[in-house]
mmCIF file of C-alpha atoms and ligand atoms in Angstrom:
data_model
loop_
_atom_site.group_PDB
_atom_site.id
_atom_site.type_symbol
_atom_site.label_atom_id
_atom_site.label_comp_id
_atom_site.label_asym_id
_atom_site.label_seq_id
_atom_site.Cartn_x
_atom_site.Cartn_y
_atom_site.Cartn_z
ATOM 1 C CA UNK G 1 0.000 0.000 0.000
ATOM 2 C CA UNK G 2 1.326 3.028 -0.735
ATOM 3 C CA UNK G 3 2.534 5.440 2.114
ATOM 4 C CA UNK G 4 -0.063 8.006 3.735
ATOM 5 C CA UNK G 5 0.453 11.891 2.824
ATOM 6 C CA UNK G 6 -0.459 11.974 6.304
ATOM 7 C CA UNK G 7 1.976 11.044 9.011
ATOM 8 C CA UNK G 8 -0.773 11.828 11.588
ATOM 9 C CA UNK G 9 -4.647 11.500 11.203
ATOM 10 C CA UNK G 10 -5.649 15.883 10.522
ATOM 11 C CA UNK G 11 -8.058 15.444 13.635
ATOM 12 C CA UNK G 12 -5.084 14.441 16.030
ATOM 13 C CA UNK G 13 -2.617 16.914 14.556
ATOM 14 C CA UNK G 14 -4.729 19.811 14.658
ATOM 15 C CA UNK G 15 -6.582 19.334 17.698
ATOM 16 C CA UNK G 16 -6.986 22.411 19.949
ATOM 17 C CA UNK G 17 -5.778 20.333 22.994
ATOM 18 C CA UNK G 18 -2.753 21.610 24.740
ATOM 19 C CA UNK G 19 -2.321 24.220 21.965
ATOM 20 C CA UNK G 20 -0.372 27.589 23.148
ATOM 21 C CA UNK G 21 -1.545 29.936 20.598
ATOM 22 C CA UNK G 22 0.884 32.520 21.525
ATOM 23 C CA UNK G 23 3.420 29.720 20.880
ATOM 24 C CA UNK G 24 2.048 28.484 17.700
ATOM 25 C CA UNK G 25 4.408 28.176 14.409
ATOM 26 C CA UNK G 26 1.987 29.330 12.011
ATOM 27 C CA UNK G 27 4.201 28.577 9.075
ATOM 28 C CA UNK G 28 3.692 24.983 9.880
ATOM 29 C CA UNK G 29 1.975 21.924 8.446
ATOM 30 C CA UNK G 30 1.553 19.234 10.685
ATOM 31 C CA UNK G 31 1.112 15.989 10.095
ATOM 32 C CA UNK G 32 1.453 16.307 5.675
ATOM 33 C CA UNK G 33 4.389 14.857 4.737
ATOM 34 C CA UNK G 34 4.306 16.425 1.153
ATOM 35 C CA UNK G 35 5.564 20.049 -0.291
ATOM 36 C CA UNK G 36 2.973 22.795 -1.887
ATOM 37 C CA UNK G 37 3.192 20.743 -4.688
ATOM 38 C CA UNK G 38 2.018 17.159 -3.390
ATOM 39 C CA UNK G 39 -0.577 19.012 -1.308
ATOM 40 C CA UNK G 40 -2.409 20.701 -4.270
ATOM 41 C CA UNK G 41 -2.508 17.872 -6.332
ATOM 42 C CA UNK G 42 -3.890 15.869 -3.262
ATOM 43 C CA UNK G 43 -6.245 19.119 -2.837
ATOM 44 C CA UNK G 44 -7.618 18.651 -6.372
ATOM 45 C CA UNK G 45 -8.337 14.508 -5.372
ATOM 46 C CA UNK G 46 -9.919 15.237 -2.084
ATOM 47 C CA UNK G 47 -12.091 17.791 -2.923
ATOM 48 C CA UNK G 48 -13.799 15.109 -5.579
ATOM 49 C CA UNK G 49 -14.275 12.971 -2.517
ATOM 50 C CA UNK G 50 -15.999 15.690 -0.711
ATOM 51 C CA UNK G 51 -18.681 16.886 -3.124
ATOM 52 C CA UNK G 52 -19.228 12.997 -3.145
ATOM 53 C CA UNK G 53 -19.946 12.564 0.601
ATOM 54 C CA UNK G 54 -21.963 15.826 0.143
ATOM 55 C CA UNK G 55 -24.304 14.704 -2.341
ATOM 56 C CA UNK G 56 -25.058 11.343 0.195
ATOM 57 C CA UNK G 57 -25.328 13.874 3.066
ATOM 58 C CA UNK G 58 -27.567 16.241 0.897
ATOM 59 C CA UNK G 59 -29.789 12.667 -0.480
ATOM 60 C CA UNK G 60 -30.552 11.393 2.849
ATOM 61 C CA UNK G 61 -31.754 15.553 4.294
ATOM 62 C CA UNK G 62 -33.764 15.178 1.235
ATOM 63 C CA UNK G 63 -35.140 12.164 2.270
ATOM 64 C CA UNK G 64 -35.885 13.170 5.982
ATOM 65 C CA UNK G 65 -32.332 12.682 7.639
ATOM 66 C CA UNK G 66 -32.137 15.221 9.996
ATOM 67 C CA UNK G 67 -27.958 15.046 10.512
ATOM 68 C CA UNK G 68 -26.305 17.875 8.982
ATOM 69 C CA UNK G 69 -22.323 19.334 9.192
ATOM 70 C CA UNK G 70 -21.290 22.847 11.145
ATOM 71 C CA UNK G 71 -18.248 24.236 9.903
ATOM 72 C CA UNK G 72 -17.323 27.169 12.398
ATOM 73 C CA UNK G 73 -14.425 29.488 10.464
ATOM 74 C CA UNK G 74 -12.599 32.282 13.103
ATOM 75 C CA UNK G 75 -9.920 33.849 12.696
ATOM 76 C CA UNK G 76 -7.993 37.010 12.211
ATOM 77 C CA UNK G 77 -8.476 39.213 9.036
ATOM 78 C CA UNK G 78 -6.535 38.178 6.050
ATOM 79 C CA UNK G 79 -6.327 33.863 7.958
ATOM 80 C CA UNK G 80 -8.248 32.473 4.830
ATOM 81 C CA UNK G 81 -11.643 32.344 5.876
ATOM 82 C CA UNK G 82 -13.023 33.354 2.605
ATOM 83 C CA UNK G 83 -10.558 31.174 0.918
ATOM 84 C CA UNK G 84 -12.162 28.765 2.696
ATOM 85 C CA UNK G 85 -15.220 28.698 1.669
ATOM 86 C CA UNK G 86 -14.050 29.594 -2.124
ATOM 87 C CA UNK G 87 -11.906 26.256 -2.571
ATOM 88 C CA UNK G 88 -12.938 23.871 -0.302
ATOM 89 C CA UNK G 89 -16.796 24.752 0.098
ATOM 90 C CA UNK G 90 -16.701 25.811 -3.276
ATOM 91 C CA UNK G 91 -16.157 21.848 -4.656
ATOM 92 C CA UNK G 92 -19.472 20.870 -3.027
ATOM 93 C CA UNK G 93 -22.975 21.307 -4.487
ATOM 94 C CA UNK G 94 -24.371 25.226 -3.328
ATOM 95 C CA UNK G 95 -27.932 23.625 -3.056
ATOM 96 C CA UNK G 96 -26.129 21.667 0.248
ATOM 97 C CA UNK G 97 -24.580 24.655 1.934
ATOM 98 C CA UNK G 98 -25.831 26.757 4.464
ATOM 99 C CA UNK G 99 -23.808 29.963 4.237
ATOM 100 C CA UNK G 100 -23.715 32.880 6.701
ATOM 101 C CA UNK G 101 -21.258 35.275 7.688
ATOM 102 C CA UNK G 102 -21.440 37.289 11.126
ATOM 103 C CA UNK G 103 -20.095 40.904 10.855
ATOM 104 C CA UNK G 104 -20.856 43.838 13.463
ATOM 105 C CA UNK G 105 -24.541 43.406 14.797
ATOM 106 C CA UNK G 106 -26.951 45.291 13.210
ATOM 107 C CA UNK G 107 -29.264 47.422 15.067
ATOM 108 C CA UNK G 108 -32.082 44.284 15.141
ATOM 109 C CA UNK G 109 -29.888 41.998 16.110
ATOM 110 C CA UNK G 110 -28.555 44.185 18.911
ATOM 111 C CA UNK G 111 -32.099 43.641 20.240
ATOM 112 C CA UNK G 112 -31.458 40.211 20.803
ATOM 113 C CA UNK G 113 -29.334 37.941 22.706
ATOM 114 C CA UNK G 114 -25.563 37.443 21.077
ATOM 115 C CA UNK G 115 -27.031 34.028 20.148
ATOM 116 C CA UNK G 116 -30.223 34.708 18.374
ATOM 117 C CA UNK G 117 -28.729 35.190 14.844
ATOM 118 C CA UNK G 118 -26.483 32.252 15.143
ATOM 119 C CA UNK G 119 -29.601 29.684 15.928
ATOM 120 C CA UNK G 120 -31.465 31.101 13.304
ATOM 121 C CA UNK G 121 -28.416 30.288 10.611
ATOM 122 C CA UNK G 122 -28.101 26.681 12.411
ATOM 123 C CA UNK G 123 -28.120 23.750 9.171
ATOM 124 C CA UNK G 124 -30.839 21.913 7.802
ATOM 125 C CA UNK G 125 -30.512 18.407 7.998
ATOM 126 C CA UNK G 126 -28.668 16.885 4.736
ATOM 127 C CA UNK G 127 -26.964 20.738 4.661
ATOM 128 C CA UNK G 128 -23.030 21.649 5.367
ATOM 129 C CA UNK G 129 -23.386 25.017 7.363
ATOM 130 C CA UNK G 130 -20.482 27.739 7.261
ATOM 131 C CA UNK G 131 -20.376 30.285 9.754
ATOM 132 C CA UNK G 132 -17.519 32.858 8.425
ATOM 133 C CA UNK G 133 -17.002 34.178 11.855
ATOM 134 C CA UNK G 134 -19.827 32.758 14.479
ATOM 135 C CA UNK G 135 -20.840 33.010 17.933
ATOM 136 C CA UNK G 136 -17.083 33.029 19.374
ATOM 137 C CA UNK G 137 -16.961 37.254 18.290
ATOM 138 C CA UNK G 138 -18.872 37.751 21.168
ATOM 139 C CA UNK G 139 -15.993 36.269 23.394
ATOM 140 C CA UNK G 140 -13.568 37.712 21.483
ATOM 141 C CA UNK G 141 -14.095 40.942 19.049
ATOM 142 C CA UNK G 142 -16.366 41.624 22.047
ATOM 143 C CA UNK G 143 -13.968 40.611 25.178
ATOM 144 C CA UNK G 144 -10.918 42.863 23.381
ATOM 145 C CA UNK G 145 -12.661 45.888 23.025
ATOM 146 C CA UNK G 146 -15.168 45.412 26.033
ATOM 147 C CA UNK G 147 -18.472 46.200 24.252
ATOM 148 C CA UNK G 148 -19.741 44.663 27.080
ATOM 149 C CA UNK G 149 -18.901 44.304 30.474
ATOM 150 C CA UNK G 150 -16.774 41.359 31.699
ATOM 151 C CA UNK G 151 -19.386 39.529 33.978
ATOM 152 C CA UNK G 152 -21.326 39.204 30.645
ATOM 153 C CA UNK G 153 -18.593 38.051 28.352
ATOM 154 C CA UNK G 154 -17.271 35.748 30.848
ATOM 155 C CA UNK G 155 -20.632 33.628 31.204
ATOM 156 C CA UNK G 156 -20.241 32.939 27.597
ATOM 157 C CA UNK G 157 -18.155 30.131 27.320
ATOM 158 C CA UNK G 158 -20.615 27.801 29.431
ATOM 159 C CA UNK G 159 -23.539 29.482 27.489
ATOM 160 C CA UNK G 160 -21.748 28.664 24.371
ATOM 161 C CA UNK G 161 -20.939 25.205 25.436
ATOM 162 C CA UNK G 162 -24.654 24.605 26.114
ATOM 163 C CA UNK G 163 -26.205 25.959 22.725
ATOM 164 C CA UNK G 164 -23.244 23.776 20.849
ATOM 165 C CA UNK G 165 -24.425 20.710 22.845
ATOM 166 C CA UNK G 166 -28.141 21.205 21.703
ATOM 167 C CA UNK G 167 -27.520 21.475 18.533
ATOM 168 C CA UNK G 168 -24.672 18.284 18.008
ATOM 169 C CA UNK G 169 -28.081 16.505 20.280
ATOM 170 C CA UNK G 170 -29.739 17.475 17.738
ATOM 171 C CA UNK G 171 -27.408 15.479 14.383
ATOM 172 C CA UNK G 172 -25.079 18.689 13.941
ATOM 173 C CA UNK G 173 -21.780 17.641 13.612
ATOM 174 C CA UNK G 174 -19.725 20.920 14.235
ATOM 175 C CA UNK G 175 -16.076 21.003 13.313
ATOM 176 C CA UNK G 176 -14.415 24.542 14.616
ATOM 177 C CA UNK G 177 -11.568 25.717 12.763
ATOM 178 C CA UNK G 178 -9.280 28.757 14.439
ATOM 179 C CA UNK G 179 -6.939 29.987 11.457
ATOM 180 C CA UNK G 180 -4.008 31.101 12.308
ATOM 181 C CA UNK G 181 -2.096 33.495 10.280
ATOM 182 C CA UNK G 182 1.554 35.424 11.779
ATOM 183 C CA UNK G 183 1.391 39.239 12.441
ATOM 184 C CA UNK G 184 4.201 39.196 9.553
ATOM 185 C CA UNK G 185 2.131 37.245 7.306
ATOM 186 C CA UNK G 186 -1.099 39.485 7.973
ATOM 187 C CA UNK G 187 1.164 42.697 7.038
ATOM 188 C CA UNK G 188 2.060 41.129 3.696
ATOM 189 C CA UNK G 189 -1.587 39.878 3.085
ATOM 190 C CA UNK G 190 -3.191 43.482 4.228
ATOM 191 C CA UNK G 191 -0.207 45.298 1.730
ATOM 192 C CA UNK G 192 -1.189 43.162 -1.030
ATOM 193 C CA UNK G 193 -4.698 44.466 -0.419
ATOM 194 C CA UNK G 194 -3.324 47.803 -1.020
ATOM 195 C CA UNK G 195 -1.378 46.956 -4.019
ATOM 196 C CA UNK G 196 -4.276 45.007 -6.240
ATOM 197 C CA UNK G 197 -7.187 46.817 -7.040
ATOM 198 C CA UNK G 198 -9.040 43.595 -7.254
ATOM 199 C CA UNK G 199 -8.019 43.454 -3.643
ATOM 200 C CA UNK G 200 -8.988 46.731 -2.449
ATOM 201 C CA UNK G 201 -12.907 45.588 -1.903
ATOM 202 C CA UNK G 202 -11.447 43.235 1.438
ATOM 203 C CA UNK G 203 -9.521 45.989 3.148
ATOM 204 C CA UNK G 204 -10.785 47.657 5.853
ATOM 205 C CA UNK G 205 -8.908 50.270 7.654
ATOM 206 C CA UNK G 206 -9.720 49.323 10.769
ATOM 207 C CA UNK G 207 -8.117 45.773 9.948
ATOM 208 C CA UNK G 208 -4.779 47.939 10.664
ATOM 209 C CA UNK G 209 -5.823 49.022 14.261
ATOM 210 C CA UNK G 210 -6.613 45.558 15.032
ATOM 211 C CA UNK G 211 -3.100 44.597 14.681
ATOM 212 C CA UNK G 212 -2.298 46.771 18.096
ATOM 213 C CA UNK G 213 -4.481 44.180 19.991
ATOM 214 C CA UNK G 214 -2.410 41.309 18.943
ATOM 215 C CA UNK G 215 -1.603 40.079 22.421
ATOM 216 C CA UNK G 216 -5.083 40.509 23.613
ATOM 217 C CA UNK G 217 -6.501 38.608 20.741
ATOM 218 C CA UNK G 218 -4.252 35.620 21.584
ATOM 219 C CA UNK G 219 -5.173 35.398 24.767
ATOM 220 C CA UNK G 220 -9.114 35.704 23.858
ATOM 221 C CA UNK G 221 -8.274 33.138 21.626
ATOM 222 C CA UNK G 222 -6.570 31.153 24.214
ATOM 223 C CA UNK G 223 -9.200 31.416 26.067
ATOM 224 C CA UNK G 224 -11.438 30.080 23.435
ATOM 225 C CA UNK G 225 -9.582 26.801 23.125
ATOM 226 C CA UNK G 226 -9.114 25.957 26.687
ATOM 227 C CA UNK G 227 -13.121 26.648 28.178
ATOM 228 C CA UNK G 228 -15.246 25.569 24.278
ATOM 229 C CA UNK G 229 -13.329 22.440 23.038
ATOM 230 C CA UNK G 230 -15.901 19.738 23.799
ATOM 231 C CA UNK G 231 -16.172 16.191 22.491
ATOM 232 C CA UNK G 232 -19.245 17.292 20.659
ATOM 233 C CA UNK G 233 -17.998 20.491 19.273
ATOM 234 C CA UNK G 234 -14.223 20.270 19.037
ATOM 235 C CA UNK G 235 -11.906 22.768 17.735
ATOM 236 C CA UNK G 236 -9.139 22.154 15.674
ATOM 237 C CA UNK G 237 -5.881 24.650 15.208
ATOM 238 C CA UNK G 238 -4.634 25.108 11.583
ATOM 239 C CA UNK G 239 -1.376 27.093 10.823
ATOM 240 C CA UNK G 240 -2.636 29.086 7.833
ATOM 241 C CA UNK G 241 0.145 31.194 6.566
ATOM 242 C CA UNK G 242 0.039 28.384 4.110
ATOM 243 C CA UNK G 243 -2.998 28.615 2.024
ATOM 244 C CA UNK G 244 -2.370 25.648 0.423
ATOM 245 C CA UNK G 245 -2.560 24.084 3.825
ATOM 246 C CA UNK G 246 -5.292 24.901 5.272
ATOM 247 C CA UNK G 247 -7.976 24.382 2.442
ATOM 248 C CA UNK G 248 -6.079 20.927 1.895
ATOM 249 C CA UNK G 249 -6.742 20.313 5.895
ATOM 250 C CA UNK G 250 -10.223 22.135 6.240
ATOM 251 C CA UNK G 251 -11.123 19.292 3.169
ATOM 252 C CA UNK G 252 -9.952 16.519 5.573
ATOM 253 C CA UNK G 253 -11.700 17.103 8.692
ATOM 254 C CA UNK G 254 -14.664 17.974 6.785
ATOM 255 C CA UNK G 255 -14.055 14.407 4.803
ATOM 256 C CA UNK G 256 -13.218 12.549 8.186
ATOM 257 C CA UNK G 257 -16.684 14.264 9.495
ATOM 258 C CA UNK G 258 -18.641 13.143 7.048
ATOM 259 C CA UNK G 259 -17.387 9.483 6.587
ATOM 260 C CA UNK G 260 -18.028 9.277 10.297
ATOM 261 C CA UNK G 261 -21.549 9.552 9.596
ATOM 262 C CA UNK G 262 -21.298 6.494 7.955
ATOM 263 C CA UNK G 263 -24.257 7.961 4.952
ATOM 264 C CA UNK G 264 -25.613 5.328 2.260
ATOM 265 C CA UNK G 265 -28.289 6.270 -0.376
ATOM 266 C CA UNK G 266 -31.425 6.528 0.680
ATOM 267 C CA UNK G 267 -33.491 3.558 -0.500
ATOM 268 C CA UNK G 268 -35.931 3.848 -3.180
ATOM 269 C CA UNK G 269 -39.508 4.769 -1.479
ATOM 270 C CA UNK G 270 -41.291 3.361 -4.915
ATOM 271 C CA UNK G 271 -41.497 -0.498 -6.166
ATOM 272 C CA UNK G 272 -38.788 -0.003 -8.813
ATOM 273 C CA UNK G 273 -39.724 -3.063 -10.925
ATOM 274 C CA UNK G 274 -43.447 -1.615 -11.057
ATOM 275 C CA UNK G 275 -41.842 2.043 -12.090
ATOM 276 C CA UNK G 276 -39.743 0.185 -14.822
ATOM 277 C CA UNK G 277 -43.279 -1.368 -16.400
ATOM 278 C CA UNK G 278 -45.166 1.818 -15.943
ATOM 279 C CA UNK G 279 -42.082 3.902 -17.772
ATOM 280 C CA UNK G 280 -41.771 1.034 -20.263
ATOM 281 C CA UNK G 281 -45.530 1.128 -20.966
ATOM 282 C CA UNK G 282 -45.588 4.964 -21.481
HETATM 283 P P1 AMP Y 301 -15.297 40.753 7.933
HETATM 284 O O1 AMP Y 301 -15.322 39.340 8.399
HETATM 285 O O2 AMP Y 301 -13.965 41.179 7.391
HETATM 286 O O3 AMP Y 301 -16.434 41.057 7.016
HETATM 287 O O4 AMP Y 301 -15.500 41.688 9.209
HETATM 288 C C1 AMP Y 301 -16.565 41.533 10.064
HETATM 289 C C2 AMP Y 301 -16.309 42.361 11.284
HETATM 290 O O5 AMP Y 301 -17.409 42.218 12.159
HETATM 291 C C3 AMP Y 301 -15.069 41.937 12.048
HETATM 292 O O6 AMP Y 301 -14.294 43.064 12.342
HETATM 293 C C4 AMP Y 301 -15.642 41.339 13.310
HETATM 294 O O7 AMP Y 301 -14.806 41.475 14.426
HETATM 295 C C5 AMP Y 301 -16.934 42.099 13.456
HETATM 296 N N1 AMP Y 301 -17.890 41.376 14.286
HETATM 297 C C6 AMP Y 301 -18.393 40.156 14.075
HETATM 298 N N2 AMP Y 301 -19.212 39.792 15.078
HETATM 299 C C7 AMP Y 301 -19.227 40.810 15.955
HETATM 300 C C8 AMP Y 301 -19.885 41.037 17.185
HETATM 301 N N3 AMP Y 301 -20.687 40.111 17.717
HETATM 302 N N4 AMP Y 301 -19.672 42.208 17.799
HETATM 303 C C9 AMP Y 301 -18.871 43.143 17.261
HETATM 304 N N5 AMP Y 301 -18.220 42.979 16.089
HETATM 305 C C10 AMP Y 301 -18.394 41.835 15.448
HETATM 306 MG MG1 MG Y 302 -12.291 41.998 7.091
#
């Protein structure tokens, strides 16, 4: 047989357990054995196997299965969220993805609790849901620049805990991804956002003041890690100043998810020999 790209499964080598984010190589890409090279060609294979396991996943919603996939994308501006859901989300049929993307609250959803809009973007069964940015903001945009008070912020975590446990009761598998990009690798990312006027739409100038609260997002995101990695909503760590990287990993633990559920087609709910005659006869 021949050898394993993989050294380690993606799910052991990018668990969040024990991970010091402020100690993180970010240039890294553990457990792949191969080069860019060997891990876009492998890209290309994977993300055939994916839209595969998709379609079975989107058959059996169709038929009633209520199990469905939660993809949970954070990270800083510039990690690769949107690349993301471009190449890897982007191989899978749109009719089976849930897509929403959480940016500052709007003045409705201000009126409700932090969690409100996340529940109501929660997957269908036989859907893959992508949050681009989720719930975690509100323990971390939120915690930096204390738009609300710490006693609130800090109840989170458990609250968090608790609404990701209802919903994985409920057949939501969630995978949570924290991309991790260097402050170096951000400067080059937000410059060539400068440079390219086909860039120019994704900067933000506010992206720049962010980059003072480095520290303080670490240790939000530290934070994260240690009190919301559950068995039922885990997260997983990817070094992304790699692109290549982390679409080819994103692919695998959304591969390994899905295989888990162990899908077949749904059975015929007609008499196919009587369907045969009746088409035959027409
Ligand atoms: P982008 O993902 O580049 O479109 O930016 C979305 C912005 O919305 C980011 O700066 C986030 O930090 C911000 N954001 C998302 N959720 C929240 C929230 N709950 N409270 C405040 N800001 C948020
Ligand atoms: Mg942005």
């Amino acid at each position: 047989m021949p050898k394993s790209p993989w050294s380690v499964p993606v799910t052991e080598a990018l668990h969040a357990s024990g991970v010091r984010v402020a100690d993180l190589d970010t240039n890294a890409t553990p457990g792949f054995r191969g080069d860019k090279k060997a891990g876009e060609l492998l890209l290309e294979q994977r993300r055939t196997v994916l839209s595969g396991l998709q379609e079975k996943l989107y058959a059996n919603g169709r038929s009633g299965d209520p199990r469905s996939i939660l993809l949970v994308l954070q990270g800083m501006d510039t990690a690769g969220k949107g690349g993301i859901v471009r190449h890897v989300i982007g191989s899978v049929d749109p009719q089976g993805v849930d897509h929403a993307s959480f940016g500052v609250p709007t003045e409705q959803e201000r009126r409700h609790n932090y969690l409100w809009r996340i529940r109501k973007q929660l997957p269908r069964g036989g859907q893959i849901g992508v949050f681009d940015r989720s719930h975690y903001e509100d323990v971390l945009v939120v915690r930096v620049h204390e738009l609300v008070p710490q006693d609130v912020w800090g109840k989170r975590y458990d609250e968090i805990n608790r609404f990701e446990r209802t919903a994985a009761d409920a057949g939501t598998t969630i995978i949570k991804v924290a991309m991790f990009v260097s402050l170096d690798e951000q400067r080059k990312r937000l410059t060539q956002r400068l440079d390219r006027p086909d860039k120019y739409w994704k900067f933000d100038p506010a992206d720049i003041g962010e980059r003072a609260h480095w520290p303080d997002y670490q240790k939000a995101y530290q934070d994260v890690l240690d009190r919301t990695c559950t068995d039922y909503a885990p997260w997983y760590v990817v070094p992304s100043d790699r692109k290549w990287y982390s679409r080819l990993a994103v692919t695998e633990l959304l591969i390994d998810a899905l295989e888990a559920l162990d899908l077949d087609w749904p059975p015929a709910h007609f008499d196919i020999e009587e369907q045969r005659r009746r088409l035959a006869a027409s």
